[in-house]
Short mmCIF file of C-alpha atoms in Angstrom, two decimals:
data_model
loop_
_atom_site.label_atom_id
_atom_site.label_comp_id
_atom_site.label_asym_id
_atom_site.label_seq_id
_atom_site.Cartn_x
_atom_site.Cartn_y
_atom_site.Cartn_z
CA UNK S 1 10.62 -26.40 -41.92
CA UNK S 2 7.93 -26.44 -39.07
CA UNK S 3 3.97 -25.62 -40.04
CA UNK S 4 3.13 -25.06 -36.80
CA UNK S 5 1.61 -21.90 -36.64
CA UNK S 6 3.10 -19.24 -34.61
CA UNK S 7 0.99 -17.27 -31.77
CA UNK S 8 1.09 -13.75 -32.67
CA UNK S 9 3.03 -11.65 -30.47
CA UNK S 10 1.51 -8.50 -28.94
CA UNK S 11 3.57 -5.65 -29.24
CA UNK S 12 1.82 -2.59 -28.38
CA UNK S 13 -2.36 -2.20 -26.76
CA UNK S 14 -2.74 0.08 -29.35
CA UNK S 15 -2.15 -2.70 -32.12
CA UNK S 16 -5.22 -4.50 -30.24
CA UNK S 17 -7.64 -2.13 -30.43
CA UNK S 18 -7.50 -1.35 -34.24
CA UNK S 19 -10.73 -2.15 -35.84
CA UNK S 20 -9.36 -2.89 -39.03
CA UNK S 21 -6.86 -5.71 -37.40
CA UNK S 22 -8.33 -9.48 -39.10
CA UNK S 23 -10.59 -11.52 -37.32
CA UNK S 24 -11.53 -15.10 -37.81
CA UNK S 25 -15.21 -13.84 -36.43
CA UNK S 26 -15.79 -10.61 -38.61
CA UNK S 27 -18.93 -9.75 -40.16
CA UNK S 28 -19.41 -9.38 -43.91
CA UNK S 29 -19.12 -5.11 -43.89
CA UNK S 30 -16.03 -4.24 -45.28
CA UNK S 31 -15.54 -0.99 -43.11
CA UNK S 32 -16.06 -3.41 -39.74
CA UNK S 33 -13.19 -5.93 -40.53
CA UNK S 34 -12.44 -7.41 -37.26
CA UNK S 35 -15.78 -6.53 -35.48
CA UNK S 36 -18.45 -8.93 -34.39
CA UNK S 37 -21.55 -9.03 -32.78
CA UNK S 38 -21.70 -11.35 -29.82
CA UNK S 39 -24.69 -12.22 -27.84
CA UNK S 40 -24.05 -10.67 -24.31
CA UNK S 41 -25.04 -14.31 -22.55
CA UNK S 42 -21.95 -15.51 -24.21
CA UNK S 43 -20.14 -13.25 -22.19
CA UNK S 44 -18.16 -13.52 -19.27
CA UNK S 45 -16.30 -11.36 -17.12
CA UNK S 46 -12.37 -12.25 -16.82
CA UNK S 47 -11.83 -14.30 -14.03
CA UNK S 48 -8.94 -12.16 -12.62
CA UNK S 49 -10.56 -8.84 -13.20
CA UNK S 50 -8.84 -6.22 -10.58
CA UNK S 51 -11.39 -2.86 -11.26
CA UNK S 52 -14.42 -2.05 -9.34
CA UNK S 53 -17.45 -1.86 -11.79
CA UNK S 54 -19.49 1.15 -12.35
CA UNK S 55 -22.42 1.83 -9.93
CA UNK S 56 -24.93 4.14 -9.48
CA UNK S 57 -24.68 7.84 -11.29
CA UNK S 58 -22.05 6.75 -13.32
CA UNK S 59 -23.52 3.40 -14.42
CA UNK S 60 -26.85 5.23 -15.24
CA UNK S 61 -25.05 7.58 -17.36
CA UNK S 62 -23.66 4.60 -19.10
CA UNK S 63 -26.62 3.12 -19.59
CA UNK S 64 -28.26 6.52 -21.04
CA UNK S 65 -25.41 6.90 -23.32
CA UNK S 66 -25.46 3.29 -24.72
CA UNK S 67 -29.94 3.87 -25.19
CA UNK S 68 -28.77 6.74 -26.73
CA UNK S 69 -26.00 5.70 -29.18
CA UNK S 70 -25.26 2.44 -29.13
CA UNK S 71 -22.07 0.92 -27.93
CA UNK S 72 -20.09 3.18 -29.97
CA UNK S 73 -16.69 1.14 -28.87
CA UNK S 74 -16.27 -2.73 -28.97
CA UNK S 75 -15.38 -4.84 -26.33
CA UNK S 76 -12.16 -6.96 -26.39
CA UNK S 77 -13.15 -10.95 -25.96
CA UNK S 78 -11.19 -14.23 -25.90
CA UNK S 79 -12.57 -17.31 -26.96
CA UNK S 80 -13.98 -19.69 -24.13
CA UNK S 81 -15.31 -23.48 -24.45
CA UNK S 82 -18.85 -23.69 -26.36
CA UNK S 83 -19.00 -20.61 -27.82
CA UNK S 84 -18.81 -18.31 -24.90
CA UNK S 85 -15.99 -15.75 -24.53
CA UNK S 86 -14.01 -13.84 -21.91
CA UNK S 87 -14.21 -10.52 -21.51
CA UNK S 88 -10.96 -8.33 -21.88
CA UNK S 89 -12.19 -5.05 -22.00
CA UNK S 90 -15.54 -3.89 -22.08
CA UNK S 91 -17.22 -5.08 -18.37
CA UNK S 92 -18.78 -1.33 -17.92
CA UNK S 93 -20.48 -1.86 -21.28
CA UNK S 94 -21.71 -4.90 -21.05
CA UNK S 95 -23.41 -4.33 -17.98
CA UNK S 96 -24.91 -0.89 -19.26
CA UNK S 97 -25.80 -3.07 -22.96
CA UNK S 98 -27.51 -5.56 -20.32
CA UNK S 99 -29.33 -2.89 -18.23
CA UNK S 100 -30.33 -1.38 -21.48
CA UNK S 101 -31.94 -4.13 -23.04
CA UNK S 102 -29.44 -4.98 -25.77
CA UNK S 103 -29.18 -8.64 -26.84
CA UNK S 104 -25.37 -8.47 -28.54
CA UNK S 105 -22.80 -5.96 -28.75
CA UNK S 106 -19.78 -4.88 -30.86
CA UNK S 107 -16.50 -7.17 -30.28
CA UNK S 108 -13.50 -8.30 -31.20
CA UNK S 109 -12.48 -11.43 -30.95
CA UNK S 110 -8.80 -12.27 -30.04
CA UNK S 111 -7.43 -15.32 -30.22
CA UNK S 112 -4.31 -17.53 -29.56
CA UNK S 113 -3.63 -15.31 -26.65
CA UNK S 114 -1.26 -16.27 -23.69
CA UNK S 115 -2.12 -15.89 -20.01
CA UNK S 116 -0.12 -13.01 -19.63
CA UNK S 117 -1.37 -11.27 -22.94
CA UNK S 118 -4.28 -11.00 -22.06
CA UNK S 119 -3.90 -9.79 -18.47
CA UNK S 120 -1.72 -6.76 -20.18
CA UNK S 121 -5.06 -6.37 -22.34
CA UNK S 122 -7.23 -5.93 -19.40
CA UNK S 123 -4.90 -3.75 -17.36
CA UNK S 124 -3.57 -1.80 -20.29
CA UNK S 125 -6.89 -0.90 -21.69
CA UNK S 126 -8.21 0.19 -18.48
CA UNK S 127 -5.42 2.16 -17.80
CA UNK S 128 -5.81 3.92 -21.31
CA UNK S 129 -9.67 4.62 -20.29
CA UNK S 130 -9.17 5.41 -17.13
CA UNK S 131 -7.21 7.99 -15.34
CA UNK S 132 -4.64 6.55 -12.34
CA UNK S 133 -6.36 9.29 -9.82
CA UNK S 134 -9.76 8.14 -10.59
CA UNK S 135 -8.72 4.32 -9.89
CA UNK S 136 -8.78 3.50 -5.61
CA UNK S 137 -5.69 2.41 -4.10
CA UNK S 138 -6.61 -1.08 -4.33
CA UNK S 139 -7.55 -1.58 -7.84
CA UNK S 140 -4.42 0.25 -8.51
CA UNK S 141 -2.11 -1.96 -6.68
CA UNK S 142 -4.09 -5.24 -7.99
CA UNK S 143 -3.74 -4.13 -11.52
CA UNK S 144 0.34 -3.14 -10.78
CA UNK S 145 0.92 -6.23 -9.63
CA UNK S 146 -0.61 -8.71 -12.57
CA UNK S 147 1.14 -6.24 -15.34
CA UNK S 148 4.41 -6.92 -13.71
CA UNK S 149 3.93 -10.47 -13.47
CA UNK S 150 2.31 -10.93 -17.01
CA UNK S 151 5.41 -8.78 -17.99
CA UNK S 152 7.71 -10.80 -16.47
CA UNK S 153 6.31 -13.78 -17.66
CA UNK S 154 6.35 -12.56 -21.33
CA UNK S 155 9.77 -11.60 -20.76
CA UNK S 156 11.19 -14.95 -19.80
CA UNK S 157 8.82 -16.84 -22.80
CA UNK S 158 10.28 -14.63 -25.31
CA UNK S 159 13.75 -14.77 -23.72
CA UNK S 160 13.42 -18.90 -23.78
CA UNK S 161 12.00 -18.83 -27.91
CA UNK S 162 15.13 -16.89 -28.80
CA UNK S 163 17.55 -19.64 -26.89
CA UNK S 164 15.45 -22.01 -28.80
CA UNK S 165 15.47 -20.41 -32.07
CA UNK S 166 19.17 -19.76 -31.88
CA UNK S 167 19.69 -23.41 -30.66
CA UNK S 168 20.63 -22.72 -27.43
CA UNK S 169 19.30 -25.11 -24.38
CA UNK S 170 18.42 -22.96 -21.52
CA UNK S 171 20.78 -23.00 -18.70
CA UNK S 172 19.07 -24.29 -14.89
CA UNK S 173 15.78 -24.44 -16.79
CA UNK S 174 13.61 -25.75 -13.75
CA UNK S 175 14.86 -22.84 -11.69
CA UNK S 176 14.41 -20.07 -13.85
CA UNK S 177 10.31 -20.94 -13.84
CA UNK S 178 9.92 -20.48 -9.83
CA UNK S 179 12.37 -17.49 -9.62
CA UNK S 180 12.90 -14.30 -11.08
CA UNK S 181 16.76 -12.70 -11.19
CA UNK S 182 16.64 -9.48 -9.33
CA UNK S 183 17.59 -7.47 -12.53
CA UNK S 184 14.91 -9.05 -14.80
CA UNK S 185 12.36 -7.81 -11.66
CA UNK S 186 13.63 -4.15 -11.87
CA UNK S 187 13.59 -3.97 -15.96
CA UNK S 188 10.07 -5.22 -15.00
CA UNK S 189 9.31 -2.57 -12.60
CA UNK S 190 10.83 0.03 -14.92
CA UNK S 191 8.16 -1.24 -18.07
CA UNK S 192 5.79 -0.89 -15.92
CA UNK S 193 6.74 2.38 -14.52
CA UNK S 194 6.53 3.52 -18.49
CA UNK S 195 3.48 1.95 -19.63
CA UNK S 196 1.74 3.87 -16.66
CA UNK S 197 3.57 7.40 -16.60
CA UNK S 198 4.56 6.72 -12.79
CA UNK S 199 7.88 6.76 -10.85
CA UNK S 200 9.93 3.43 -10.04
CA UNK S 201 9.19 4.29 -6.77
CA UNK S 202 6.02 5.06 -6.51
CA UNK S 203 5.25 1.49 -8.53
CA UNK S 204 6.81 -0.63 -5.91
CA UNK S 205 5.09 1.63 -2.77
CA UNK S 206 1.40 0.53 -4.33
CA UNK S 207 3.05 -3.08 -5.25
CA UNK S 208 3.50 -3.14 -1.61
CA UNK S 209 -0.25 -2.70 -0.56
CA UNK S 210 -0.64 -6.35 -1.91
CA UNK S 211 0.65 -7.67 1.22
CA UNK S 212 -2.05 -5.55 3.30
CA UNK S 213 -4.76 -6.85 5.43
CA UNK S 214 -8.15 -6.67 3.27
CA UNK S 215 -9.52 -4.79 6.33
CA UNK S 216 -6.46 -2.20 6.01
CA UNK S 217 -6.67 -1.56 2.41
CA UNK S 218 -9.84 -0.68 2.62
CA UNK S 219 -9.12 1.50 5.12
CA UNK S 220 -6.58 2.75 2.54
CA UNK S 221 -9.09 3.23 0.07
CA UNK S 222 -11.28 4.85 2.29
CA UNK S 223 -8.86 7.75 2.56
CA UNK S 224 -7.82 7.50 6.43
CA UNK S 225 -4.49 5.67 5.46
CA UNK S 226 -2.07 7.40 3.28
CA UNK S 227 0.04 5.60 0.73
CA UNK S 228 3.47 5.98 2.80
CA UNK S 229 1.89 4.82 6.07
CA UNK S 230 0.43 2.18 4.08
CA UNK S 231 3.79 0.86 2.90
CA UNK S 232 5.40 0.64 6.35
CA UNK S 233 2.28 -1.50 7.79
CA UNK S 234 2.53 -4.35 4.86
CA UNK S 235 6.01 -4.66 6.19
CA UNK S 236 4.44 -5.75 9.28
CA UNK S 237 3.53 -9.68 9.77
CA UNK S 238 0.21 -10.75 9.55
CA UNK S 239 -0.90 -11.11 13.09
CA UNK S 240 0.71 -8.07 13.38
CA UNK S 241 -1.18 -6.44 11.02
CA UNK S 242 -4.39 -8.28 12.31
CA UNK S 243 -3.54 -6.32 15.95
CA UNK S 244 -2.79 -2.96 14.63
CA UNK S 245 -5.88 -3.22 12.44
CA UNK S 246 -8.25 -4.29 16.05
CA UNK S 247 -6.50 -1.31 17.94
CA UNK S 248 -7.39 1.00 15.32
CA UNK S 249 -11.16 -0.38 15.08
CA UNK S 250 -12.19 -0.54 18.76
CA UNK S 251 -9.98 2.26 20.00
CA UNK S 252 -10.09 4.74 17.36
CA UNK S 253 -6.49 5.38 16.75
CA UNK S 254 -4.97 7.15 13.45
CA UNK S 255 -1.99 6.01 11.60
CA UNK S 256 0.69 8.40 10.68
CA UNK S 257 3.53 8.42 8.95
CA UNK S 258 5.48 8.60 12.54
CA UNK S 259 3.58 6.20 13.94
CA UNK S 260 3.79 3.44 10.84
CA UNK S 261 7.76 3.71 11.55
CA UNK S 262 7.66 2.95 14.84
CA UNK S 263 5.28 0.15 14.22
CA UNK S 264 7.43 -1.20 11.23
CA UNK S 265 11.15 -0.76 13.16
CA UNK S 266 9.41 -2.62 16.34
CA UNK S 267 8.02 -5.33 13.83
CA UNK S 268 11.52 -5.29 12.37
CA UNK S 269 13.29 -6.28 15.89
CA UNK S 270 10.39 -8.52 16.90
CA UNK S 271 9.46 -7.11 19.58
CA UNK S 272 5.67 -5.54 18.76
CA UNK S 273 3.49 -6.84 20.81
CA UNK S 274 -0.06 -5.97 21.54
CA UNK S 275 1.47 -3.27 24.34
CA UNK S 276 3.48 -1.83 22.25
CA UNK S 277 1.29 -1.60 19.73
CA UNK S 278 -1.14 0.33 21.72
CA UNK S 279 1.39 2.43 22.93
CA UNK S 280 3.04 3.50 19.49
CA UNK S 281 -0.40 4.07 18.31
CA UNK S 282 -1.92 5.91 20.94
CA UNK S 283 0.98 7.95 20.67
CA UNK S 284 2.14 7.12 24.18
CA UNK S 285 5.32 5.72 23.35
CA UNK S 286 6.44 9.35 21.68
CA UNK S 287 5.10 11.66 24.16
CA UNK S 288 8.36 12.95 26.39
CA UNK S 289 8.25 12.62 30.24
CA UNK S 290 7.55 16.38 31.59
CA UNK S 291 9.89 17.55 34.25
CA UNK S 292 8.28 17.98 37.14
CA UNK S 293 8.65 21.60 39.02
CA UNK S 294 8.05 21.33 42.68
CA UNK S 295 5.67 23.84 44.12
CA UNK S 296 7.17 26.73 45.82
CA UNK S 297 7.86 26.74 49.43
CA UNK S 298 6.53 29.52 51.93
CA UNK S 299 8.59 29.54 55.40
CA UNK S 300 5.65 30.67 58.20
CA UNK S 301 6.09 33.44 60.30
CA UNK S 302 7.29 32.27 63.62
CA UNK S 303 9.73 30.52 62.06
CA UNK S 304 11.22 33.24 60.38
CA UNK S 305 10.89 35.51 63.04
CA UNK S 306 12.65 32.58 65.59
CA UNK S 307 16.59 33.37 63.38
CA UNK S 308 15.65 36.89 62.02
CA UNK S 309 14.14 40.21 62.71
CA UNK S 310 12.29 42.76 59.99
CA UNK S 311 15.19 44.14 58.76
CA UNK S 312 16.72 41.23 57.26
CA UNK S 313 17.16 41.44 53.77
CA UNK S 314 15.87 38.63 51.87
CA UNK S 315 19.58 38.18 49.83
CA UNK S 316 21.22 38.06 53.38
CA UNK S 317 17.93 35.19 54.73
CA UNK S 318 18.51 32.89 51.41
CA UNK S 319 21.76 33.42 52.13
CA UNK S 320 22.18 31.74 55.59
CA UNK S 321 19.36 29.43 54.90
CA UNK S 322 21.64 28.13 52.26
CA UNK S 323 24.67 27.82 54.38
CA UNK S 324 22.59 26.29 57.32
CA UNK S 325 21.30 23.60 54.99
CA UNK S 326 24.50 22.53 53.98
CA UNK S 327 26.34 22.14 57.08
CA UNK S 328 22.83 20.04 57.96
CA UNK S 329 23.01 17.35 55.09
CA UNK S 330 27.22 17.38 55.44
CA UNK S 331 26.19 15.71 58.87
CA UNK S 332 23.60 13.96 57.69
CA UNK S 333 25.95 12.32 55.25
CA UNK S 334 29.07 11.66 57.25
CA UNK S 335 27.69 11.91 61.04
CA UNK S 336 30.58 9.80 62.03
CA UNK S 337 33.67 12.66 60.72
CA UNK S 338 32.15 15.72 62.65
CA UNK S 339 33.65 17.10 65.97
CA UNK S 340 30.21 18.27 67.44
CA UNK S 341 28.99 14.69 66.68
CA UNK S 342 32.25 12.69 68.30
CA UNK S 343 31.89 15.84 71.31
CA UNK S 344 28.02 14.39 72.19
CA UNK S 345 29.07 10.65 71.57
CA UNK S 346 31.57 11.76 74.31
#
């Protein structure tokens, strides 16, 4: 029988932020089993960490809060090299413990964590603290995108321990590590969609913005492109992208959801250029050609009065103008087939 010590699977983010769960750093108080208190300079942020840190009002409130009362929650660490440690959750409160002075703060220390663990430890919690409308489109879509790989990646280490266990030797074992079956990605997709209270669909629109230009997302994040829009342009290639993103900066244009379609279908058929860029955007391409109506005609006087008198009726003039006209452009046409012409020739 093996003594090698098994890493402790993590089954739910709630399980991780139980106070009472044992700690191999706890202090001696009975009612804080699993707590510690860490010096803040041995703490560092996480080196993937997709959220935008507090600034400004809501920092400050932070930081009144914590002079106040403490840091009434611990942070979430991970052990590092020479006694430093990664933050998990917590960033917000360590910079407001910092700001306010404090030298350590309340944490617990988990260890013998996976790469992917902890990733679902610093998306999950944040997701649990924060709500999904208060997060930008980009920190969103970030965060999306490492829960579904650390998912994925759980998945396929638990999936391999079983085969293992069982005595089973994987099947294609190099291939399975640098690709992902199309059915274990939408069980992934679906987890997610669970974990975060959103639709399928609505996952894989803001797992799209990952393949935006930087200068487009923010753009996205600053509100004048919508999420739908948004998801046709990461379709487009990357020079492609770089254009659209130029026309809109030096020329003004908007992106709509009409618009992002046409871009994306010209994209699709390689054929959008620069022009046609321009053109799609500036909304050129979808205005429709106006018929033309041609002015009206006045006949003058003398003419009129040359073929008829006063008492014409104007019924009887269109009339005969009509007729006149036609017998004109019949010659006009076939000169060659009319008696009067062959009688002149003559």
């Amino acid at each position: 029988m093996s003594n090698k010590r098994p890493t402790p699977k993590l089954s739910s983010i709630d399980e991780l932020l139980l106070l009472s769960e044992g700690s191999n750093h706890t202090t001696s108080s009975p009612e804080n089993s699993g707590v510690s208190s860490l010096l803040l300079s041995s703490l560092f942020p996480f080196h993937k960490h997709p959220f935008k840190l507090y600034e400004g009002k809501k920092l400050d409130d932070l930081i009144e809060s914590v002079l106040e009362n403490g840091v009434l929650i611990p942070v979430i660490v991970r052990p590092m090299e020479q006694d430093s440690y990664e933050i998990l959750s917590g960033h917000n409160r360590v910079n407001a413990a910092k700001a306010a002075g404090l030298l350590s703060i309340p944490s617990i220390v988990k260890e013998h964590l996976t790469e992917a663990e902890a990733v679902i430890i610093v998306v999950d919690t944040n997701f649990h603290q924060r709500s999904i409308q208060d997060m930008l489109p980009s920190e969103l879509s970030r965060a999306l995108q490492m829960q579904l790989e650390a998912c994925k990646e759980a998945k396929q280490k638990q999936s391999k321990i079983i085969q293992l266990e069982n005595g089973v030797i994987p099947y294609n074992t190099e291939d399975s590590e640098s690709s992902v079956p199309v059915g274990q990605r939408t069980w992934s997709v679906d987890e997610v969609s669970e974990k975060n209270d959103m639709s399928p669909t609505n996952i894989k629109r803001y797992l799209r913005l990952n393949h935006l230009l930087p200068e487009l997302m923010e753009r996205v994040d600053q509100g004048e492109i919508k999420l739908r829009p948004a998801v046709d342009l990461s379709y487009l290639k990357l020079q492609e992208q770089q254009t659209v993103e130029s026309l809109i900066h030096e020329q003004g244009f908007k992106v709509d959801m009409k618009k992002s379609e046409l871009l994306r279908a010209k994209s699709e058929n390689h054929n959008l250029t620069e022009q046609a860029a321009s053109a799609i955007l500036s909304g050129e391409s979808s205005r429709k050609p106006k018929n033309k109506v041609p002015a009206p005609f006045k006949l003058k006087h003398k003419v009129y009065a040359k073929y008829f008198s006063p008492e014409s009726k104007a019924a009887e003039v269109e009339e005969i103008i009509d007729k006149a006209l036609t017998l004109y452009f019949s010659l006009q046409s076939e000169p060659e087939q009319h008696p009067l012409i062959e009688e002149e020739e003559i």
